[in-house]
Short mmCIF file of C-alpha atoms in Angstrom, two decimals:
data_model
loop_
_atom_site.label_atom_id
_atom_site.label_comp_id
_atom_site.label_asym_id
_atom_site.label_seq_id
_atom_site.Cartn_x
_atom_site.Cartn_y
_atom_site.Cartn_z
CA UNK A 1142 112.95 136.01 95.56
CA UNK A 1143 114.94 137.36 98.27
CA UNK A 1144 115.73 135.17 102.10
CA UNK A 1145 116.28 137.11 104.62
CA UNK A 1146 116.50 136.40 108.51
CA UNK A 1147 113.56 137.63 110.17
CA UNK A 1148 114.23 136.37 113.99
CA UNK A 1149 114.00 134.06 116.40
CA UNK A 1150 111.58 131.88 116.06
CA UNK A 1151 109.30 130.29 118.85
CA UNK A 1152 112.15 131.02 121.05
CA UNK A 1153 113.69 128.48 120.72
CA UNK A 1154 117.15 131.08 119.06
CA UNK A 1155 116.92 129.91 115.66
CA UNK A 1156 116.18 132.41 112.61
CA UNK A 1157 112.87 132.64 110.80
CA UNK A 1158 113.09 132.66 106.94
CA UNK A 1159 111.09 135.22 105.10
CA UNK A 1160 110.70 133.05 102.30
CA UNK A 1161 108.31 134.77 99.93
CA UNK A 1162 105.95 131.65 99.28
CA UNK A 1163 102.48 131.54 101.03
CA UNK A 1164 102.52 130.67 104.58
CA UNK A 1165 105.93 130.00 104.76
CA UNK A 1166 105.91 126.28 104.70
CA UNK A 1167 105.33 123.21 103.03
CA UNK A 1168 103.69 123.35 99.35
CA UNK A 1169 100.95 121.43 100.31
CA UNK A 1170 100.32 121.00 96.36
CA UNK A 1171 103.52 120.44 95.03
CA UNK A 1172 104.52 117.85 97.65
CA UNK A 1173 100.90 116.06 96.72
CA UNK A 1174 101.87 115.94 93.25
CA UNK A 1175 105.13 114.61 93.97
CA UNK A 1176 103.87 111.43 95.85
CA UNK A 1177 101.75 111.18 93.66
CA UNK A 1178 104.19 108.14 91.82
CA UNK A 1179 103.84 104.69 92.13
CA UNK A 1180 104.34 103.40 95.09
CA UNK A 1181 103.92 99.60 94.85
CA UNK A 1182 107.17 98.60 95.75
CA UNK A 1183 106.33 100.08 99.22
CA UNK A 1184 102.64 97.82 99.64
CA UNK A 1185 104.63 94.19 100.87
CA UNK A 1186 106.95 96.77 103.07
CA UNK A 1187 105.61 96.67 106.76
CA UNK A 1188 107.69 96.34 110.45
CA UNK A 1189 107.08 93.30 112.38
CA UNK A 1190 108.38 92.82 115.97
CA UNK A 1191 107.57 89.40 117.79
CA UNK A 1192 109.19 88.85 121.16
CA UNK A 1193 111.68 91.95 121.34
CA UNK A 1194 113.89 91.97 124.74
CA UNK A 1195 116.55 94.37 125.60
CA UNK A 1196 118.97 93.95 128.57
CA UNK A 1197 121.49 96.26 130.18
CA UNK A 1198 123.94 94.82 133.31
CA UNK A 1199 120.68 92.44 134.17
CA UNK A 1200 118.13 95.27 134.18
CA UNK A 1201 115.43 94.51 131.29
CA UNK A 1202 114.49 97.89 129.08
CA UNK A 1203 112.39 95.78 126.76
CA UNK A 1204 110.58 92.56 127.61
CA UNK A 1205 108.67 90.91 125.19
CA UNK A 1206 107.33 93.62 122.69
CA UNK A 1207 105.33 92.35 120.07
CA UNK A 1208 104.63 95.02 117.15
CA UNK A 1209 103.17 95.32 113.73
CA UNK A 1210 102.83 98.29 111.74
CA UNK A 1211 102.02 98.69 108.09
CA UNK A 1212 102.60 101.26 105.21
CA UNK A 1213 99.81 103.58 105.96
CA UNK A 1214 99.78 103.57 109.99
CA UNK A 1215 101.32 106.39 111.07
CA UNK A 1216 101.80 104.96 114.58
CA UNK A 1217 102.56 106.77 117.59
CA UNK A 1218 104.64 104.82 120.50
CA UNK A 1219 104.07 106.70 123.69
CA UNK A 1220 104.78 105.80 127.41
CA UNK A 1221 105.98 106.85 130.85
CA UNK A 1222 109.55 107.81 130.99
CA UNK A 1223 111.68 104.47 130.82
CA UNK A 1224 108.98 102.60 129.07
CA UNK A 1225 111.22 101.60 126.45
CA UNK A 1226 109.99 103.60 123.19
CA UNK A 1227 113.45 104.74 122.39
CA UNK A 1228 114.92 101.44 123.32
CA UNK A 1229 112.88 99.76 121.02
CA UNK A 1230 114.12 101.85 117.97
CA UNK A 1231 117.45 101.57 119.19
CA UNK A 1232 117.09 98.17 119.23
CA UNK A 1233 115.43 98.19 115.60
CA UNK A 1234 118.39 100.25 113.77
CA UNK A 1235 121.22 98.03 115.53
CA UNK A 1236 121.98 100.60 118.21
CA UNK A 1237 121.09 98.35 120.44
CA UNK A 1238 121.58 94.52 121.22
CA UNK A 1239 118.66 92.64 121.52
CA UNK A 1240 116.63 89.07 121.01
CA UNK A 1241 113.93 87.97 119.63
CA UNK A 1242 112.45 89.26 116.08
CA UNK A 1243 112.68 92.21 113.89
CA UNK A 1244 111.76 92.11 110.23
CA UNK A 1245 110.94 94.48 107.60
CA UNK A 1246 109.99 94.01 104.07
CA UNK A 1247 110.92 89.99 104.75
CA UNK A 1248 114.26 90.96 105.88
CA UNK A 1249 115.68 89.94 109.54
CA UNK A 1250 117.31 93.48 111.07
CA UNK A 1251 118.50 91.99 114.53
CA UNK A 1252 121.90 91.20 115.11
CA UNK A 1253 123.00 94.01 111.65
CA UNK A 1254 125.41 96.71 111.66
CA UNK A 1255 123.44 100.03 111.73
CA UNK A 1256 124.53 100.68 108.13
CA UNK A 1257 123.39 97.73 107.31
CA UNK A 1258 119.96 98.50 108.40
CA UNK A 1259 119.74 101.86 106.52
CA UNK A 1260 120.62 99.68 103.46
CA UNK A 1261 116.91 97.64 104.32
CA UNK A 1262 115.54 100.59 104.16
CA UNK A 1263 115.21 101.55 107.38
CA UNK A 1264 115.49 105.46 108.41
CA UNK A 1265 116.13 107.29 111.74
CA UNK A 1266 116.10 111.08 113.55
CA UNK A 1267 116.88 111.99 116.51
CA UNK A 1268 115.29 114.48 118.94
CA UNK A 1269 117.88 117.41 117.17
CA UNK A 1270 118.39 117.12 113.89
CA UNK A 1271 121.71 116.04 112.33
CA UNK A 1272 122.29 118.22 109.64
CA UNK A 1273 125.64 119.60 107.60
CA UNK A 1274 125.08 123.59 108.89
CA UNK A 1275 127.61 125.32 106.39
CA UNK A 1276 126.38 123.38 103.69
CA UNK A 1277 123.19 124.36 101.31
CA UNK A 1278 119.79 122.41 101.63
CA UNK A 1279 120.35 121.19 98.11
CA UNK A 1280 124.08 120.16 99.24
CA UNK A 1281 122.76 118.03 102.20
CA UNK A 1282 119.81 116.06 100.18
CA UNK A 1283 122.83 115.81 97.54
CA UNK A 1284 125.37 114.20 100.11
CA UNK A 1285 122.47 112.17 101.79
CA UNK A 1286 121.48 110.58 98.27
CA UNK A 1287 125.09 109.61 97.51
CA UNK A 1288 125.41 107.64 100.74
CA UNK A 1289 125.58 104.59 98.78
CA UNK A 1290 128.03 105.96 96.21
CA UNK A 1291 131.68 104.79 96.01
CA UNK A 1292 134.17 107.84 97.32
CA UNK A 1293 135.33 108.79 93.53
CA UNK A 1294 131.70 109.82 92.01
CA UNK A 1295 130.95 111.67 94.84
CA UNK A 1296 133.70 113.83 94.15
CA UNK A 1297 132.32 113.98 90.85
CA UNK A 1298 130.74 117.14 90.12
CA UNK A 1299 126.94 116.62 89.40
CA UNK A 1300 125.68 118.33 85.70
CA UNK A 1301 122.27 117.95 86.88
CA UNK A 1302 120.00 117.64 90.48
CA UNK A 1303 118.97 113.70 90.73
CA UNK A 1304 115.21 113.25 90.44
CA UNK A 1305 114.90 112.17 93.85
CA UNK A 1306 116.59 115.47 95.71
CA UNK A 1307 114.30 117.58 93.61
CA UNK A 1308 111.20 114.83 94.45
CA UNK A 1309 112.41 115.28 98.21
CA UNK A 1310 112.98 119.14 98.01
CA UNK A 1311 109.09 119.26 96.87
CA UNK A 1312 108.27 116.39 99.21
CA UNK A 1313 109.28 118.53 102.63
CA UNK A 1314 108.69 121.90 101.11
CA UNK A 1315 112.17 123.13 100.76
CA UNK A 1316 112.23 123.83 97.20
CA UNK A 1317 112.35 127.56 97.18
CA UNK A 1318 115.04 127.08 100.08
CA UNK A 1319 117.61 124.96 97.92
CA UNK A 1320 120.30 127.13 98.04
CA UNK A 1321 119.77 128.37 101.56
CA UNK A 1322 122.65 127.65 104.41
CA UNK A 1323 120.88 124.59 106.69
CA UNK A 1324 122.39 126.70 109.57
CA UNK A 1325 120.10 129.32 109.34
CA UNK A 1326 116.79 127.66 109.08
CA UNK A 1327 114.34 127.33 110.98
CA UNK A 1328 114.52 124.76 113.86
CA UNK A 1329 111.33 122.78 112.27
CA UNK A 1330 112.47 123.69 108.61
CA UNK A 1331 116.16 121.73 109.85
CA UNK A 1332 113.63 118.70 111.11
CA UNK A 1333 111.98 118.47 107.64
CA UNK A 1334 115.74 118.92 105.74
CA UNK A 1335 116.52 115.84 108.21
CA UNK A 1336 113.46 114.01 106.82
CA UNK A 1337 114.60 114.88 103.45
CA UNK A 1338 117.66 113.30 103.15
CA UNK A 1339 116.13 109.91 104.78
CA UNK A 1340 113.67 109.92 101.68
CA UNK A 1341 116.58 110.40 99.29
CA UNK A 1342 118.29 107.50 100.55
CA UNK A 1343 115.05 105.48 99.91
CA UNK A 1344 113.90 105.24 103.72
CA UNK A 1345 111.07 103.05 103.45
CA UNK A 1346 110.67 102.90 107.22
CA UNK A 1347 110.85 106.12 109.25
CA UNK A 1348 111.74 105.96 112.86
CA UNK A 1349 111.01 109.44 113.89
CA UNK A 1350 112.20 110.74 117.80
CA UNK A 1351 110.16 113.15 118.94
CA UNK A 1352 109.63 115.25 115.46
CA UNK A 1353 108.40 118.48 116.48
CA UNK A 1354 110.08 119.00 120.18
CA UNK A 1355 110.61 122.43 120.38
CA UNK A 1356 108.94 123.72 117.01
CA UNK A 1357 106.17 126.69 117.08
CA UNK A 1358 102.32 125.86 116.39
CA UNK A 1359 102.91 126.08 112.78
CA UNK A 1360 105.69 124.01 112.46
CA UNK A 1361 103.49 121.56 114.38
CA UNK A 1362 100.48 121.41 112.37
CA UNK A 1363 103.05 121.61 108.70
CA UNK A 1364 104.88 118.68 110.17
CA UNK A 1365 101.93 116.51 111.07
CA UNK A 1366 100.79 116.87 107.39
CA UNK A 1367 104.32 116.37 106.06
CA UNK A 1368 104.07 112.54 108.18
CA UNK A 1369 100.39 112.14 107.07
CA UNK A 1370 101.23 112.16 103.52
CA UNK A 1371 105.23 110.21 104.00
CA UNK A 1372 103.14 107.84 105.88
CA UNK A 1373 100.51 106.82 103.44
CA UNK A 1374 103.19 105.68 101.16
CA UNK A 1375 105.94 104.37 103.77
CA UNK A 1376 105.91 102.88 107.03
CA UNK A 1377 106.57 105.73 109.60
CA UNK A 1378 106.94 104.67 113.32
CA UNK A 1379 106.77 108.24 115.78
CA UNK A 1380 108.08 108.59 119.24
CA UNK A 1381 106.29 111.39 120.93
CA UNK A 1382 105.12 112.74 124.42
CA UNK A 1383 103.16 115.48 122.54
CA UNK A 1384 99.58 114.60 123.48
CA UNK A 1385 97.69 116.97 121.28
CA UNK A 1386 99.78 116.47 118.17
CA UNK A 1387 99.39 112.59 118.71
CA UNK A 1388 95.65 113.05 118.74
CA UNK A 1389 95.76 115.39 115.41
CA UNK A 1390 97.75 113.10 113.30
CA UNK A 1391 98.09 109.61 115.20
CA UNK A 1392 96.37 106.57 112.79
CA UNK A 1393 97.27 104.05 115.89
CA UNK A 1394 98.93 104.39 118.64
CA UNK A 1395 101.01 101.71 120.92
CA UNK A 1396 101.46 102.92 124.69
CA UNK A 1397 104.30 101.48 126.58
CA UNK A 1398 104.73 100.61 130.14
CA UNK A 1399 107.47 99.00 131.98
CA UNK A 1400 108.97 97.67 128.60
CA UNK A 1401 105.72 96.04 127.52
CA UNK A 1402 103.05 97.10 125.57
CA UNK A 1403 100.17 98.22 128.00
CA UNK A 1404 97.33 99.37 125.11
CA UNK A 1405 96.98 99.50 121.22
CA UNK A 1406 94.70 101.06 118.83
CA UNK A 1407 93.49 104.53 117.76
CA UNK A 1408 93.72 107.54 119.72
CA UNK A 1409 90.36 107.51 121.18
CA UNK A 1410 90.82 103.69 122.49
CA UNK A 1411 93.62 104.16 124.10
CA UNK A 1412 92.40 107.08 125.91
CA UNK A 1413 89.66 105.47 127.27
CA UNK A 1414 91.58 102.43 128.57
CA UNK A 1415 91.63 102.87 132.19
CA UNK A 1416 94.89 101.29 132.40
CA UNK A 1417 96.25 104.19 129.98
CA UNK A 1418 94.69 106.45 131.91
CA UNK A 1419 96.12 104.61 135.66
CA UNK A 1420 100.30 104.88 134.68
CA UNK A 1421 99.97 107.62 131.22
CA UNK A 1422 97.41 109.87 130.16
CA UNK A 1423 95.86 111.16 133.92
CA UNK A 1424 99.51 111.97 134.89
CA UNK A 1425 100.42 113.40 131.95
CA UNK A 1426 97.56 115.46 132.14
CA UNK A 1427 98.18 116.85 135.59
CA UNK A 1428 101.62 117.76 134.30
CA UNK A 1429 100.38 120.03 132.07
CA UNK A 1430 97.47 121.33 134.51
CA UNK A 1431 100.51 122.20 137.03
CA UNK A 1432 102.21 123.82 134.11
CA UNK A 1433 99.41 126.33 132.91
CA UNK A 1434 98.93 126.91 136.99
CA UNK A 1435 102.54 128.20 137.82
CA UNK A 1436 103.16 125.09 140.04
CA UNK A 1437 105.52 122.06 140.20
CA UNK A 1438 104.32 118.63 139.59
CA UNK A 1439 105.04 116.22 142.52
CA UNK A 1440 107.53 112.70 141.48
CA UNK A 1441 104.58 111.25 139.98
CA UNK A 1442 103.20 113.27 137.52
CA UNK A 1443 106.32 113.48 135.42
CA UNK A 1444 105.56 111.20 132.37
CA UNK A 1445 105.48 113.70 129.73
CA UNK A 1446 109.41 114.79 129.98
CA UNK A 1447 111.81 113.62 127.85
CA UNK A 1448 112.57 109.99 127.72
CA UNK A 1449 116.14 109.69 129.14
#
């Protein structure tokens, strides 16, 4: 098998692989197979937020969230811009200070350092992914799965690939990419790397920002299916403003407002709650509508940007 840069891809300036394998993406079968283990020791895991508040100089980001999700929701938090979805995960992985009550799998995470909440179990991306670019795809799961190893074995030169990179590599569909620079893949193939190493350092909660910003149709539709299957195992948690990926993939969805949590349930109910509809979903909609027309949305009808 020969990799070879193709192009830019979806322009967003990163290079296509030409990968040989059918369709260029995830092994739908493999990665099946491969989560295909037991996964008891994930069925007690699930997030529970009661009472969440975050303050900054007096203003309030966060005021009284109250959330539950469970291994098998793949939840979607969505909002208006300053509605507090990122807040709320930075809150969760100790980035930022907050009261009230954050558990997961029995275990109090408010008030931890932020390694200490990766060692709950507790997993995080950003909107770009972090990712060691001169280094191989089999060298970053590799580094990511020795996070918890002392500084003299990881200098230790490995005889053998631990079960759980080559579990992830199958997982994310990056198998016949293990020796591959990260630098040159694709932008979405650099998200999935990114999920990759969470899963080798046992993530059992995902906290995912905005996964497929930026990423062509494909990547889209691959990535969705990728979360689908994590998330019927694990606990994954999404922050998106993509409307149409929400409604592919989204098992419930919490919308945000104002720091508080406006609506809950599944796609279709929150769509037809006229609140949603009021501060969200009609004003994200005429975003879009100005979009396709050529013309430029007035103040109000900004929702759907980037959450600062």
């Amino acid at each position: 098998m020969t990799t070879q840069p193709t192009g830019p891809a979806s322009g967003t300036g990163e290079t296509v692989l030409e990968t040989g394998v059918a369709g260029d993406g995830l092994d739908l079968e493999a990665a099946q197979s491969v989560l295909g283990v037991d996964d008891s020791r994930f069925r007690h895991d699930y997030l529970e937020v009661r009472g969440l508040r975050v303050e900054f100089d007096g203003f309030v980001a966060v005021q009284g969230v109250d959330l539950t999700v469970t291994a098998g929701d793949l939840r979607f938090l969505i909002g208006p811009n300053g509605a507090g979805k990122t807040t709320i995960v930075d809150a969760i992985t100790g980035l930022a200070k907050a009261s009230g009550s954050v558990q997961f799998g029995g275990v109090d995470l408010l008030g931890k350092k932020t390694h200490r909440v990766a060692r709950a179990g507790v997993g995080r991306t950003f909107q770009t992914a972090s990712v060691f670019e001169e280094l191989s795809v089999l060298q970053n799961l590799d580094i990511a799965a020795g996070a918890g190893r002392g500084p003299l074995t990881l200098l230790r030169r490995r005889t053998s690939t631990p079960e759980s990179v080559e579990q992830a590599l199958e997982t994310v569909g990056l198998a016949h990419l293990r020796d591959v620079q990260a630098g040159i893949l694709a932008h979405g193939q650099k998200q999935w790397l990114e999920i990759g190493m969470l899963l080798v350092q046992d993530a059992r909660l995902l906290l995912l920002d905005e996964p497929v910003a930026g990423m062509s149709q494909s990547e889209r539709e691959q990535t969705g299916e990728l979360l689908q299957r994590i998330g019927a195992q694990r606990t994954v948690v999404v922050v998106e403003h993509d409307m149409e990926f929400l409604r592919a993939f989204a098992s419930s969805v919490t919308v945000l407002h104002l720091g508080q949590v406006l609506a809950e349930g599944t796609y279709a109910e929150v769509q037809a709650d006229p609140r949603v509809q009021e501060v969200y979903l009609g004003s994200a909609g005429a975003t879009r509508g100005a979009r396709r027309r050529g013309t430029a949305p007035t103040s109000a009808t900004t929702t759907d940007e980037k959450e600062a």
